[in-house]
Structures are given as C-alpha cells and as structure tokens.
mmCIF file of C-alpha atoms in Angstrom:
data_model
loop_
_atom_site.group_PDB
_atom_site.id
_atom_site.type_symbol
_atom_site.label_atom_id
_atom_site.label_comp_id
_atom_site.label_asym_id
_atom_site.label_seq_id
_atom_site.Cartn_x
_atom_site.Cartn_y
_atom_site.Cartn_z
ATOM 1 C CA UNK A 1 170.485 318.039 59.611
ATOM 2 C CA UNK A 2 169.041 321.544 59.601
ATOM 3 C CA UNK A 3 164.955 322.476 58.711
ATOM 4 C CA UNK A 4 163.856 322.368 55.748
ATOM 5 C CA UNK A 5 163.677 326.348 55.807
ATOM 6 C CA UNK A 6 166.118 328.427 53.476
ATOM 7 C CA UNK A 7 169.276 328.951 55.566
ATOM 8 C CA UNK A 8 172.810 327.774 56.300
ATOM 9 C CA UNK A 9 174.222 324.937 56.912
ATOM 10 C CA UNK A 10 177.855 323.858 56.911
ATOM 11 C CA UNK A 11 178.749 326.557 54.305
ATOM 12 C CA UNK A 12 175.913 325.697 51.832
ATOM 13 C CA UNK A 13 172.516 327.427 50.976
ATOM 14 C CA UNK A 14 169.270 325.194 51.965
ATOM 15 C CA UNK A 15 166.426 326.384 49.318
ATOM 16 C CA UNK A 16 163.302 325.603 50.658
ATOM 17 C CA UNK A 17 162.469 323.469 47.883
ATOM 18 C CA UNK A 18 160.006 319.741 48.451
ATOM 19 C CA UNK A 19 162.555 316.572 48.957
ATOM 20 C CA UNK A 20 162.021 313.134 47.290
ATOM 21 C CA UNK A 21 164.828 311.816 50.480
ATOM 22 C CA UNK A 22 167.749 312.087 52.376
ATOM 23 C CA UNK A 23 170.767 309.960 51.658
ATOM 24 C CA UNK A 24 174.173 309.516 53.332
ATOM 25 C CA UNK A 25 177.280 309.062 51.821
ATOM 26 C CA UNK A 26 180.668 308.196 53.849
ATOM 27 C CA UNK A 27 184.256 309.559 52.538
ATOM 28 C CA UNK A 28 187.254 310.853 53.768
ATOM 29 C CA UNK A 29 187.322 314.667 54.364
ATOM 30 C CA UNK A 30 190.024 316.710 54.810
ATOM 31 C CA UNK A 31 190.015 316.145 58.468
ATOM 32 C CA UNK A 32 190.634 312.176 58.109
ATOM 33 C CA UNK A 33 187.036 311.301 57.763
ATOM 34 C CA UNK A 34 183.404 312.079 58.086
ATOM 35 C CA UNK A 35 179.887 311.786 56.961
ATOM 36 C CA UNK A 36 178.032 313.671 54.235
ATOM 37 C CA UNK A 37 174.226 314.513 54.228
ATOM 38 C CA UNK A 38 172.687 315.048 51.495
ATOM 39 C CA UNK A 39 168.948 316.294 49.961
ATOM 40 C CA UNK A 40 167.858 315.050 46.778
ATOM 41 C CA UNK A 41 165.449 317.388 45.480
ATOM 42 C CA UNK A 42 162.444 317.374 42.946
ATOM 43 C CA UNK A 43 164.289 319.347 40.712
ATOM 44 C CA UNK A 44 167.172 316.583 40.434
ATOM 45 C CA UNK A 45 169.506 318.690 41.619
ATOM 46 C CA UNK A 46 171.357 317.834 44.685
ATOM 47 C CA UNK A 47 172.768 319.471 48.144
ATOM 48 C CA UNK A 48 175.379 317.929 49.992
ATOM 49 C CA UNK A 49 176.061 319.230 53.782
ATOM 50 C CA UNK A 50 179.630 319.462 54.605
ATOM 51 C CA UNK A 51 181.085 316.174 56.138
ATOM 52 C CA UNK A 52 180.910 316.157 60.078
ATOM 53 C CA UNK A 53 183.898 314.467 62.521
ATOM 54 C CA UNK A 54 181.066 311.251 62.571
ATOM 55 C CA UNK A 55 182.367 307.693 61.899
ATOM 56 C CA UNK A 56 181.718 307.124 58.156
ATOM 57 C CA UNK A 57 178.362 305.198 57.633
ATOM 58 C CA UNK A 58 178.628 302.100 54.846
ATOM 59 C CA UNK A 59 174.892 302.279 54.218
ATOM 60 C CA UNK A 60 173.487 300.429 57.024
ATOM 61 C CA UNK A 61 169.731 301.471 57.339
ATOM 62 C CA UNK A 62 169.495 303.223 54.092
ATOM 63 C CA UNK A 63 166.297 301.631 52.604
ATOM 64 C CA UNK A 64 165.653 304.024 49.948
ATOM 65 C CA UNK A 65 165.303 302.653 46.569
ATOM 66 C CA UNK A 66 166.386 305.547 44.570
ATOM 67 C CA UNK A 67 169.716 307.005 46.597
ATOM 68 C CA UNK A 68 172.223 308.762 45.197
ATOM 69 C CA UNK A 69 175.879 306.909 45.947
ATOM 70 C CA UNK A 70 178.568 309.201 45.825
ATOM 71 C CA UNK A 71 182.327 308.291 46.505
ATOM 72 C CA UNK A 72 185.025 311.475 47.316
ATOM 73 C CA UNK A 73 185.058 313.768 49.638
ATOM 74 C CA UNK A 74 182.514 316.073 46.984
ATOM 75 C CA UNK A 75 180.213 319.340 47.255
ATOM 76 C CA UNK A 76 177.257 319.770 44.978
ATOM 77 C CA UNK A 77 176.796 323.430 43.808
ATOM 78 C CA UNK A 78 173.648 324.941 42.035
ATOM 79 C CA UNK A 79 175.723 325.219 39.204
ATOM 80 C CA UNK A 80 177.331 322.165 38.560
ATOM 81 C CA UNK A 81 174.173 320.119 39.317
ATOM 82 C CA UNK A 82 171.919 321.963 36.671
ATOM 83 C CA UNK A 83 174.599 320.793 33.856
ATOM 84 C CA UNK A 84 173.468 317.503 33.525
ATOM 85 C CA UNK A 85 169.851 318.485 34.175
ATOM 86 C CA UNK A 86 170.039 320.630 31.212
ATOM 87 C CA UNK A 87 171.692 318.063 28.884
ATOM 88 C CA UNK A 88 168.942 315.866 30.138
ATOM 89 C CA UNK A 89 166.167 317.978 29.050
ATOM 90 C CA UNK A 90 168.081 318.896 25.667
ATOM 91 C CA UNK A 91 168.148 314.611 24.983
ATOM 92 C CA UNK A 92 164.374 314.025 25.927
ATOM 93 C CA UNK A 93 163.399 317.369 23.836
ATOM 94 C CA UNK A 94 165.767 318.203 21.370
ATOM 95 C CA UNK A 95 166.976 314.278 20.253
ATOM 96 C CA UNK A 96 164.324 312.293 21.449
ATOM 97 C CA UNK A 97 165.950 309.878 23.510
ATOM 98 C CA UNK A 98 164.104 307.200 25.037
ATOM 99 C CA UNK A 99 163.439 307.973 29.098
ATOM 100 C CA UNK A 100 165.863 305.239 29.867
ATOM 101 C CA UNK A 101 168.717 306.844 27.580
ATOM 102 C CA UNK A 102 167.993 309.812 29.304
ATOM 103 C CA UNK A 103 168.152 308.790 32.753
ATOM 104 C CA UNK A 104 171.362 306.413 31.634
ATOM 105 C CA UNK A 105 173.658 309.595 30.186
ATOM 106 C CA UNK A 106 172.466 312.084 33.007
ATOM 107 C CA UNK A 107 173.889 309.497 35.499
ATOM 108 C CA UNK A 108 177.055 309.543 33.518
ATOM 109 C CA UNK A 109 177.141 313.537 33.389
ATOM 110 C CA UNK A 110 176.529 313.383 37.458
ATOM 111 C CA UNK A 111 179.603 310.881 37.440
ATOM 112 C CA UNK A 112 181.955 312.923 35.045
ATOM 113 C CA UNK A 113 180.958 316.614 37.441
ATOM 114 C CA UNK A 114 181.312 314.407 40.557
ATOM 115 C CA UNK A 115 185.070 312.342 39.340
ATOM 116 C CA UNK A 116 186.153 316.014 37.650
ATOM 117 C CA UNK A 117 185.420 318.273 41.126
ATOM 118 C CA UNK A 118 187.057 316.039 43.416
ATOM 119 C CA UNK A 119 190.188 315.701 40.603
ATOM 120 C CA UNK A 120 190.385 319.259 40.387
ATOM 121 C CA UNK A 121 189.306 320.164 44.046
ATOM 122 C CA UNK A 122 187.366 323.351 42.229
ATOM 123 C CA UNK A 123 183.524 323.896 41.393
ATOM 124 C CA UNK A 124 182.372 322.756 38.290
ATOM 125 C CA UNK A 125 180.818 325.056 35.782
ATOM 126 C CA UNK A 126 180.398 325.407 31.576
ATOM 127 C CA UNK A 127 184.412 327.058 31.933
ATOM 128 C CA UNK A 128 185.727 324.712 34.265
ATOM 129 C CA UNK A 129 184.631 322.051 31.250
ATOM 130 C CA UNK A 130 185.874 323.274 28.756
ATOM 131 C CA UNK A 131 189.478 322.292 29.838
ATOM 132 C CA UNK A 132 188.598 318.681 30.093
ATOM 133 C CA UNK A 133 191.218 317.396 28.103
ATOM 134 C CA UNK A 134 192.053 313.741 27.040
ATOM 135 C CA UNK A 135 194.160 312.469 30.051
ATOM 136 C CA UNK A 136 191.204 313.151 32.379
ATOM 137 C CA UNK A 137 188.825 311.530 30.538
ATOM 138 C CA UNK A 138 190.887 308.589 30.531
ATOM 139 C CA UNK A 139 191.132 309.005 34.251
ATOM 140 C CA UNK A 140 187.759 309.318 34.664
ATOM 141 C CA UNK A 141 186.967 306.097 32.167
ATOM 142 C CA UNK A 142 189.830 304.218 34.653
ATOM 143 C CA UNK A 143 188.000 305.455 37.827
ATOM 144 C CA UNK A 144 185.141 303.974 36.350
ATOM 145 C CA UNK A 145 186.469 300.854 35.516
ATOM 146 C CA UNK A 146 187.784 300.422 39.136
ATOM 147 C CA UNK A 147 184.115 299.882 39.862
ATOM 148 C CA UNK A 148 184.048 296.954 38.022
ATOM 149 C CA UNK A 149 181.821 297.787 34.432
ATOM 150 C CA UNK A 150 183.222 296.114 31.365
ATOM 151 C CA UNK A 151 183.853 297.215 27.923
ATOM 152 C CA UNK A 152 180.347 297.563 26.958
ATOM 153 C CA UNK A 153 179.949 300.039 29.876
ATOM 154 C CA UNK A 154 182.537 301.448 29.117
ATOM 155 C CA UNK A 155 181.929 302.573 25.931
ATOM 156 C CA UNK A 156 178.287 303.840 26.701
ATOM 157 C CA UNK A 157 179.982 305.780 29.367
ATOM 158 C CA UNK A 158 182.462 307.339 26.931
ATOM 159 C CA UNK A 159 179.397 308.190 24.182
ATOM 160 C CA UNK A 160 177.641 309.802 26.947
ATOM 161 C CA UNK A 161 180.919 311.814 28.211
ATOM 162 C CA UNK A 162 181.185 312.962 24.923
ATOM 163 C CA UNK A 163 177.282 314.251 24.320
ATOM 164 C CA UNK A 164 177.660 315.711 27.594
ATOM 165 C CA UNK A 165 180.973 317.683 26.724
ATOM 166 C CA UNK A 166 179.595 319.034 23.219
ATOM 167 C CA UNK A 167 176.225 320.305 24.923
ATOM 168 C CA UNK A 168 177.900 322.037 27.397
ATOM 169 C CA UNK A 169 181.480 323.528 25.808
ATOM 170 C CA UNK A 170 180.476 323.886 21.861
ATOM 171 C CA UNK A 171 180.714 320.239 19.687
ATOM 172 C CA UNK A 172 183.544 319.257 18.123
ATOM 173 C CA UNK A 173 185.228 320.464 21.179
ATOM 174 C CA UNK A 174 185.847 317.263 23.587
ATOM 175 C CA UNK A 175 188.936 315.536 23.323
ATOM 176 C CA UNK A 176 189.219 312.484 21.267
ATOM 177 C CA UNK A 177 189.532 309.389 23.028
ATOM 178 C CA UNK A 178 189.398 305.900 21.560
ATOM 179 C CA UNK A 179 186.377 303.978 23.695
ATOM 180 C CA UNK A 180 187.533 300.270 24.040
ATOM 181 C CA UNK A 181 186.641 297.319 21.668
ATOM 182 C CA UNK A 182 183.658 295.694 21.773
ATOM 183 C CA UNK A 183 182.572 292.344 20.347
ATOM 184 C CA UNK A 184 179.461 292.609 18.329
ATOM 185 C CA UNK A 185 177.244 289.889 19.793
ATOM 186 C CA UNK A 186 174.899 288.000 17.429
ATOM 187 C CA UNK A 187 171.435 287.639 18.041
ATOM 188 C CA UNK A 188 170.461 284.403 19.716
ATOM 189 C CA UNK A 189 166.513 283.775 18.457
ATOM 190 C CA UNK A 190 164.841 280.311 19.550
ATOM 191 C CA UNK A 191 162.748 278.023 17.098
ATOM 192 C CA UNK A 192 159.251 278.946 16.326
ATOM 193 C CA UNK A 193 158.111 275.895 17.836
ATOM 194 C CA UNK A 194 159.889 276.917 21.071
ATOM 195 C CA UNK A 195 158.467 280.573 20.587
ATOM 196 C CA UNK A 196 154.931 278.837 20.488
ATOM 197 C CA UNK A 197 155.799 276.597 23.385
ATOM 198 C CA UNK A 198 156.665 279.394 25.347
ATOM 199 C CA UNK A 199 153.490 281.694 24.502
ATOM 200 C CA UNK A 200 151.379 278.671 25.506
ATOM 201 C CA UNK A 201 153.420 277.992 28.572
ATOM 202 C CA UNK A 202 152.786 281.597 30.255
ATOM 203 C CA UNK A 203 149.288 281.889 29.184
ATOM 204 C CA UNK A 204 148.666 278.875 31.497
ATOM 205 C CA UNK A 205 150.373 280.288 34.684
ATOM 206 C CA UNK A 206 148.401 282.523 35.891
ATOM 207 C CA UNK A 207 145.150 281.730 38.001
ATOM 208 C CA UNK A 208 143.002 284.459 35.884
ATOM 209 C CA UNK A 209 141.802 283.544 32.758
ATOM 210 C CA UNK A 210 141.902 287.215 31.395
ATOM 211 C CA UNK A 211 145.575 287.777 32.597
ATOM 212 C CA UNK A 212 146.790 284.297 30.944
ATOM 213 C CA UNK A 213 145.330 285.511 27.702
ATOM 214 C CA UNK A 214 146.658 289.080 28.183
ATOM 215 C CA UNK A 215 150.144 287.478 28.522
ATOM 216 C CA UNK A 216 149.558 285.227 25.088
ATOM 217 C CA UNK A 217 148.387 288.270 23.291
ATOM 218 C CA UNK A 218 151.921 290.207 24.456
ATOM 219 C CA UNK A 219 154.027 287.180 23.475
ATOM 220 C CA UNK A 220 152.280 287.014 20.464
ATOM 221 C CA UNK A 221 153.092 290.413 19.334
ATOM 222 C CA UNK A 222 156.614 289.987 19.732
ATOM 223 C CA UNK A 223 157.211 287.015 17.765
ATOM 224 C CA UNK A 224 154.191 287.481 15.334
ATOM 225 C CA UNK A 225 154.810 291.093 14.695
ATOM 226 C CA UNK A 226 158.496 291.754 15.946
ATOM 227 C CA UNK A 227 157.602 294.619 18.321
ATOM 228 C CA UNK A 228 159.749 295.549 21.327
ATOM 229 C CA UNK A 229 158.484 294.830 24.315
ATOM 230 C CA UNK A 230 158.127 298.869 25.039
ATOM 231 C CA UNK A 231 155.874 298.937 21.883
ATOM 232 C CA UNK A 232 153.661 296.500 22.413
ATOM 233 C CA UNK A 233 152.993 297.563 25.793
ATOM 234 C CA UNK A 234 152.623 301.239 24.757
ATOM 235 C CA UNK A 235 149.654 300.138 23.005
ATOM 236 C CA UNK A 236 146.586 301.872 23.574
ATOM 237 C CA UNK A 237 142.463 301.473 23.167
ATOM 238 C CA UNK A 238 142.840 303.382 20.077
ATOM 239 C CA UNK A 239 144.555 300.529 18.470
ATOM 240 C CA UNK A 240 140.660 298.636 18.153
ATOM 241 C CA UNK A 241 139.120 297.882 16.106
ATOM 242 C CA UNK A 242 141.738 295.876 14.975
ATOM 243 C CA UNK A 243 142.571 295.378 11.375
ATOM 244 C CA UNK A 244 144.578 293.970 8.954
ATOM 245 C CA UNK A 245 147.875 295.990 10.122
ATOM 246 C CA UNK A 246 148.821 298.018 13.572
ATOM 247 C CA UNK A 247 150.556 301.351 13.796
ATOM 248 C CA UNK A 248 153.419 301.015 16.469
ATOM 249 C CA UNK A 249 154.906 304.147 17.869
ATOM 250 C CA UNK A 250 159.243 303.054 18.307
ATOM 251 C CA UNK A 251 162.064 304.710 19.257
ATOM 252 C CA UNK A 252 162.409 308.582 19.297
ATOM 253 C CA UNK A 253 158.370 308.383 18.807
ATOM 254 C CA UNK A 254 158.786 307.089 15.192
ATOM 255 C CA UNK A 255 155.434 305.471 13.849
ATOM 256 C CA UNK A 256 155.217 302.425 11.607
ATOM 257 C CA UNK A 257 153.181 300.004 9.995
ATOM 258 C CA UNK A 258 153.408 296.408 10.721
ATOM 259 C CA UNK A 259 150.994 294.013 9.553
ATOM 260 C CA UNK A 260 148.943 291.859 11.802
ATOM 261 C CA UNK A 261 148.709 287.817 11.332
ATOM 262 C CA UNK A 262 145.166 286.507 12.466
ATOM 263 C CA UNK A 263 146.502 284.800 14.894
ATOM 264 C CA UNK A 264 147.680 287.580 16.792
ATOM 265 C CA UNK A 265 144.854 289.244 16.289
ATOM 266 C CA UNK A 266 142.252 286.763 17.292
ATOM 267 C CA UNK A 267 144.719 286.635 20.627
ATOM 268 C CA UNK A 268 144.641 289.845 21.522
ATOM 269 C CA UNK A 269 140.447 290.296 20.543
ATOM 270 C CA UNK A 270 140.185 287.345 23.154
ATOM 271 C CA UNK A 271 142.251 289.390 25.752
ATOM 272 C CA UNK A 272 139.995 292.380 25.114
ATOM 273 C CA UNK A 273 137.043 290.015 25.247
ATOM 274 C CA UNK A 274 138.059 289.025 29.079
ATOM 275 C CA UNK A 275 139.696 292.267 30.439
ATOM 276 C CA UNK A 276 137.880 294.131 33.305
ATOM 277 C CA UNK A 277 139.169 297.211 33.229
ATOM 278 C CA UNK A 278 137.748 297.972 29.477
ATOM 279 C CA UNK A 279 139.938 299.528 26.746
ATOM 280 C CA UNK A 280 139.556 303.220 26.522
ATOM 281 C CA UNK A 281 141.226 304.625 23.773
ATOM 282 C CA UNK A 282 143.441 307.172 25.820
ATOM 283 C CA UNK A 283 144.091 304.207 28.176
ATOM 284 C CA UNK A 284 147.077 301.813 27.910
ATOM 285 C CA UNK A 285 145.527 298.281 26.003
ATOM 286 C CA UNK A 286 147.529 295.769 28.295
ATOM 287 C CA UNK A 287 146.658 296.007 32.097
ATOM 288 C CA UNK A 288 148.118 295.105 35.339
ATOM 289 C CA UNK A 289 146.324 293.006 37.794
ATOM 290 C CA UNK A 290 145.248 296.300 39.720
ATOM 291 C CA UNK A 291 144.036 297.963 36.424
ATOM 292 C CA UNK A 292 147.784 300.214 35.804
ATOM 293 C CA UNK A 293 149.525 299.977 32.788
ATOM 294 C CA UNK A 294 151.172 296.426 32.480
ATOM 295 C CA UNK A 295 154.970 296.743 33.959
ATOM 296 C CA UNK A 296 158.127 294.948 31.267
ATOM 297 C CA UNK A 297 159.137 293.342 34.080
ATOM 298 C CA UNK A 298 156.100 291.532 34.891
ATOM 299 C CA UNK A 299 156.446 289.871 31.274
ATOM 300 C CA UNK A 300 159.720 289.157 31.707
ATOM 301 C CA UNK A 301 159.347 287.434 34.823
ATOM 302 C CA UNK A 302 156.411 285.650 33.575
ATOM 303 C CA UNK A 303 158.692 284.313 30.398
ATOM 304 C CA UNK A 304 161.715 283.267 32.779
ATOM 305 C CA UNK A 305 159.406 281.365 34.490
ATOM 306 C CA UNK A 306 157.914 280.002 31.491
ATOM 307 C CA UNK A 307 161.695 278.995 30.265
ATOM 308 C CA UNK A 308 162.124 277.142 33.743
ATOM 309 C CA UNK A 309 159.713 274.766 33.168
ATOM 310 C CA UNK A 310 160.250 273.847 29.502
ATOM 311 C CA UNK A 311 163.648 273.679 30.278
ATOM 312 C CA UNK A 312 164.670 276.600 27.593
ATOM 313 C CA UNK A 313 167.691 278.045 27.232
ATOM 314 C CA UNK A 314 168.852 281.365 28.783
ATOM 315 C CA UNK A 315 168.699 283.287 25.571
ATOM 316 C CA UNK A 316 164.774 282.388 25.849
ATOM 317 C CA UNK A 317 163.903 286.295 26.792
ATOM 318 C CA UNK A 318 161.154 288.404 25.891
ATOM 319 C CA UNK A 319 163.361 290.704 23.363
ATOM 320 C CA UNK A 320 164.352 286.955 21.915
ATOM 321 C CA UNK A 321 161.219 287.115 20.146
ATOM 322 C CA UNK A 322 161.778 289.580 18.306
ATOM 323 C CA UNK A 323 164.995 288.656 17.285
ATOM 324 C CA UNK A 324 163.119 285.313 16.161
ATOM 325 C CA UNK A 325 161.012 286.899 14.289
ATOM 326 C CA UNK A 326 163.060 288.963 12.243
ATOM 327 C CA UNK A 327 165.391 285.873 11.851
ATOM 328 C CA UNK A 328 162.910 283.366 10.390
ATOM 329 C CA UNK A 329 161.962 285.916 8.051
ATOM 330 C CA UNK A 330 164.830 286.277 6.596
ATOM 331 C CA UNK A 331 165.550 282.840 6.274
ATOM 332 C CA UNK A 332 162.251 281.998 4.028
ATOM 333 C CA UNK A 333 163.287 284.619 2.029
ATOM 334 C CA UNK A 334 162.398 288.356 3.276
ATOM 335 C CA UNK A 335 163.803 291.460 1.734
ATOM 336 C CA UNK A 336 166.560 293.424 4.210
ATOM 337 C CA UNK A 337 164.944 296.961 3.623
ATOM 338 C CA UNK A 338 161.266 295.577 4.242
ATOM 339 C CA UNK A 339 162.531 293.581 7.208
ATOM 340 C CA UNK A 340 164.045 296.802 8.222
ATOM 341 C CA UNK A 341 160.648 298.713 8.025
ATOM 342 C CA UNK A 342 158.759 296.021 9.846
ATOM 343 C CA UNK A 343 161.977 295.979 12.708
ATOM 344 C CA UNK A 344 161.752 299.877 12.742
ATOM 345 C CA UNK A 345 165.684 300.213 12.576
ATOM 346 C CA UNK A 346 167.104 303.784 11.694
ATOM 347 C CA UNK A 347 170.329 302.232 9.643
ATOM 348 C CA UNK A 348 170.075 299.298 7.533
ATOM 349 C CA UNK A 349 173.399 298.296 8.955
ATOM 350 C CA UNK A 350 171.289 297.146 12.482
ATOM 351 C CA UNK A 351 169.073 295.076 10.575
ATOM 352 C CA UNK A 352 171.950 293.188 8.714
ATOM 353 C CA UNK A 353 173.150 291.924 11.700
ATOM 354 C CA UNK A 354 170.248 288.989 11.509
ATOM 355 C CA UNK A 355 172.349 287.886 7.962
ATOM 356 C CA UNK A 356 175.130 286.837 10.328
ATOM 357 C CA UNK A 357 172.254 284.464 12.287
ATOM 358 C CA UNK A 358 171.144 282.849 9.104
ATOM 359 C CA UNK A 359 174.627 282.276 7.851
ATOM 360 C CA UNK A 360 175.429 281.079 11.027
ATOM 361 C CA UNK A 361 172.425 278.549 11.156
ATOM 362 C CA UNK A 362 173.535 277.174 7.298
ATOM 363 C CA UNK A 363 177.007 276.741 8.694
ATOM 364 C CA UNK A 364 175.915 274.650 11.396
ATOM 365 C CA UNK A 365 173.518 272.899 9.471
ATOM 366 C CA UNK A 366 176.683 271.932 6.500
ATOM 367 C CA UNK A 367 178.594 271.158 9.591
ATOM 368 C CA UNK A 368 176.248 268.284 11.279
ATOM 369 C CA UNK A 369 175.113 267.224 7.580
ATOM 370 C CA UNK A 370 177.837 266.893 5.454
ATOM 371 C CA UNK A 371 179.694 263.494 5.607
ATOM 372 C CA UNK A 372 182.862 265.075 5.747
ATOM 373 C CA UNK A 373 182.451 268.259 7.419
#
C-alpha cells in the first residue's frame, strides 16, 4: 500500500487523513480475482484500493477487533461513504437514538450502499437512491439472509433500510416492502426468591469486599427499581445523597422518577461506604476494578456465573430483572400506566406485554391445581 501522503493509488484519491487500521478484504475482480486494501479512517468513512492479481486472503492474520468485512468486488467513494455517516449523525442528534441504534442502522446503510453498488456496478450517491425500488430491496433483504440472520434481523434490517432511504431521497419515498413475521416473545422473569438468590450469589464472588457489594447494589437496582442495566450504570455521584426516590436518565435521554426501597438504598450506601475511587458527582457512581466506569458486560458475566452455580435457568440474565420486577408488580396488583412510568416505556402497548406473563402464570397455576385440568 502507498504512504499515507495525499496521492494516487490504483485510481483512488489517498487524503492524508489519521487511520484507526488497515483491513483486507478478498473478492473476485474483474480479472478472476484479487485482493482489496482498504483504510478505515477517523472520519468513518472508508477507502478501498483497487484489487491487485494477489491470491485472495480469507482473513488469516487479521487481528483487528473492529474490521470492516466487505464481500463483492466494491469501491468506496467520498460520496457514497458520507451517506450513512450523515444519517448517523441525523439519528444521534435529530432522534436521539441510543449509540448502539446508531452504530446498528449505520452498519445497515454501509450494507444497503455496499449490496446496491456492486448490483448496479455504478457509484452510489442521493440520485442513484432514489431509484431503489422494491425488487432490490428484496434482493438486498435475500442477500442478507444468505448470511444466515433470521427474521428478527431481518426486520431490523428492513426498519433501518427504510430510515436510511427517507433521510436521504425525501420520506414517504422508499418502496413498500412487507418485513417478515415475527413472533412476539414473552418476557421470561424468575421468582423473587431466585432474584434474591442471585444478588447474594454475585456479591460473594469476588475477592474484594467493595466490588462484591458494588455488584449487589447493581442487581439490586434492577429488580428493586426496574432500571436497565444502561441506567443504572449511567448513574452518577450526583445521585447522593440518596433519598426516598432516584431520577434515572432512559432512552433518548428521557428522565424519570422511580422510587427507591430501603433496601436498595442501604445496598448501594454500603457500596459507596467501601469504594476507593470516591463518588464525584460528574463521575460515573459504579466503578471498574481499575477506577473506569463499570463495563455491562462485566455484570453480565458476573450474573451467568452466578446462574451456573445455583443451577438457574438460562433466562436468569441481568435484563431478567427487570422484567421481574415489572412482572411481580403487576401481579399484586399495580396500575399499567404507573407501571409504565416506573418501566419508562414510550407506548403503553410495551408495557402490556407483562399482562400476557401474569395470565400466563394463572394459566399454569389452574393447570397444575385444578383436579381436572
């Protein structure tokens, strides 16, 4: 591959612009085959050399954890590559889309320029997209399937196609395409004795005392409080003093109030009581072992491990809390619309879904009960 410097390079401009890596990508070019190299740049947009008469690579030695893979004999232009960017920015900005939706549908804009380019054999640009019409998209969604994602996928894939499509060409201008059917799953919550067990459990793990009671105080929160596992780690120091209720920041940076048993809050007083790395109040509340802001996956790890030993079932997941919580409410009695408040759901219609858990439980209940069931 060439310098760094601005020049040429197999037909296409090098900016002299800071890399995050170089990846590699193997397809067949028009000469029978090749290899592509590529620069993935700080501004997420991406160059792609022409491919060279080199045996195609299949990713041998490529230890970088954040490569781009890239099927089809395809070349990136400054153009196409800013499209998604854009509709990126406009999500996180404009519609306040979490950072993971965001990353999620500029992927599938990346996908749709990359599938739609080699399709067309043509450069990719707002006019180029704007004669998308149905039959692609459904060869793009088949494409797609190929690679093995279900109907789940599938129909994120489509949503995001779609957002993409509007932002770019005017809405109410992408074809209609009927996404495929998927089943609505019902939440699976464990028993509070379980959820207790389980809290207990991890809190014991660990060889400090402060990080055991840091990971009681989390668990805590999402059963006692039914806060995502996001929110309760986006707590900060201005949270203390704590009081009788705690104001969560959701989705789409929506606040709300939840109120705060004494239990969890004598848990997470004892947490602040032991932490070394004090609680400043522009500082995240939970730390990491090193003093960072906690990392999701270190709870979830420390729950799986947790649900190994007290032989729980696979459902048993930090999210599961939550979904216990709002699911024993609302069997002892709890109003939808309040249970909605405390959940933080947008639409009602996600919070009725835990109506379909409770009727479920009665049913099984009436079924091992009843003498002739």
């Amino acid at each position: 591959m060439a310098g760094c410097g601005g020049g040429r390079k197999g037909g296409l401009l090098l900016s002299p612009l800071t890399f995050r890596g170089v990846f590699f990508f193997s397809s067949p070019s028009p000469s029978g085959e090749g290899l592509g190299v590529g620069l993935c740049l700080t501004d997420s947009r991406a160059l792609l050399d022409f491919p060279t008469p080199t045996p195609p690579l299949k990713g041998r030695g490529l230890r970088k954890k954040k490569r781009i893979l890239l099927s089809g004999y395809i070349r990136y232009t400054h153009s196409m590559s800013d499209l998604p960017r854009a509709y990126a920015e406009h999500l996180a900005r404009d519609r306040r889309r979490s950072p993971h939706t965001v990353r999620a549908y500029e992927a599938t804009a990346v996908r749709l320029c990359g599938f739609l380019q080699t399709h067309w054999g043509e450069a990719i640009d707002q006019a180029v997209l704007a004669r998308v019409t149905t039959a692609d998209l459904r060869a793009f969604l088949a494409a797609r399937r190929g690679e093995g994602i279900g109907n789940a996928s599938a129909a994120r894939e489509l949503s995001a196609v779609r957002g993409f499509l509007d932002h770019v060409t005017g809405a109410g201008t992408t074809p209609r395409l009927k996404g495929p059917r998927v089943a609505k799953g019902v939440p699976r919550p464990i028993s509070p004795a379980e959820a207790v067990a389980l809290a207990e459990d991890v809190s014991e793990d660990p060889d400090e005392p402060w990080i055991g009671a840091r990971d009681f105080a989390v668990l805590l929160l999402l059963y006692g409080a039914g806060l995502r596992v996001a929110e309760a780690l986006g707590l900060t120091g201005a949270a203390l003093p704590l009081g009788a209720t705690l104001v969560v920041t959701g989705k789409r940076d929506k606040t709300r109030i939840v109120p705060l048993l004494p239990q969890v809050r004598a848990a997470i007083e004892a947490y602040v009581a032991l932490c070394p790395y004090g609680t400043a109040r522009d500082a995240e509340l939970f730390r990491g072992a090193k003093g960072g802001p906690l990392s999701p996956r270190m709870v979830r790890r420390a729950v799986q491990r947790a649900r190994v030993r007290l032989q729980l079932p696979d459902r048993t997941t930090p999210h599961a809390l939550r979904h216990s919580f709002a699911t024993h409410l609302l069997g002892r009695g709890a109003d939808l619309r309040a249970l909605q408040e405390l959940l933080g759901h947008a639409s009602l219609s996600s919070t009725q879904i835990y109506t379909q858990v409770d009727a479920a439980h009665l049913l099984d209940v009436y079924r091992n009960a009843h003498p002739r069931a």
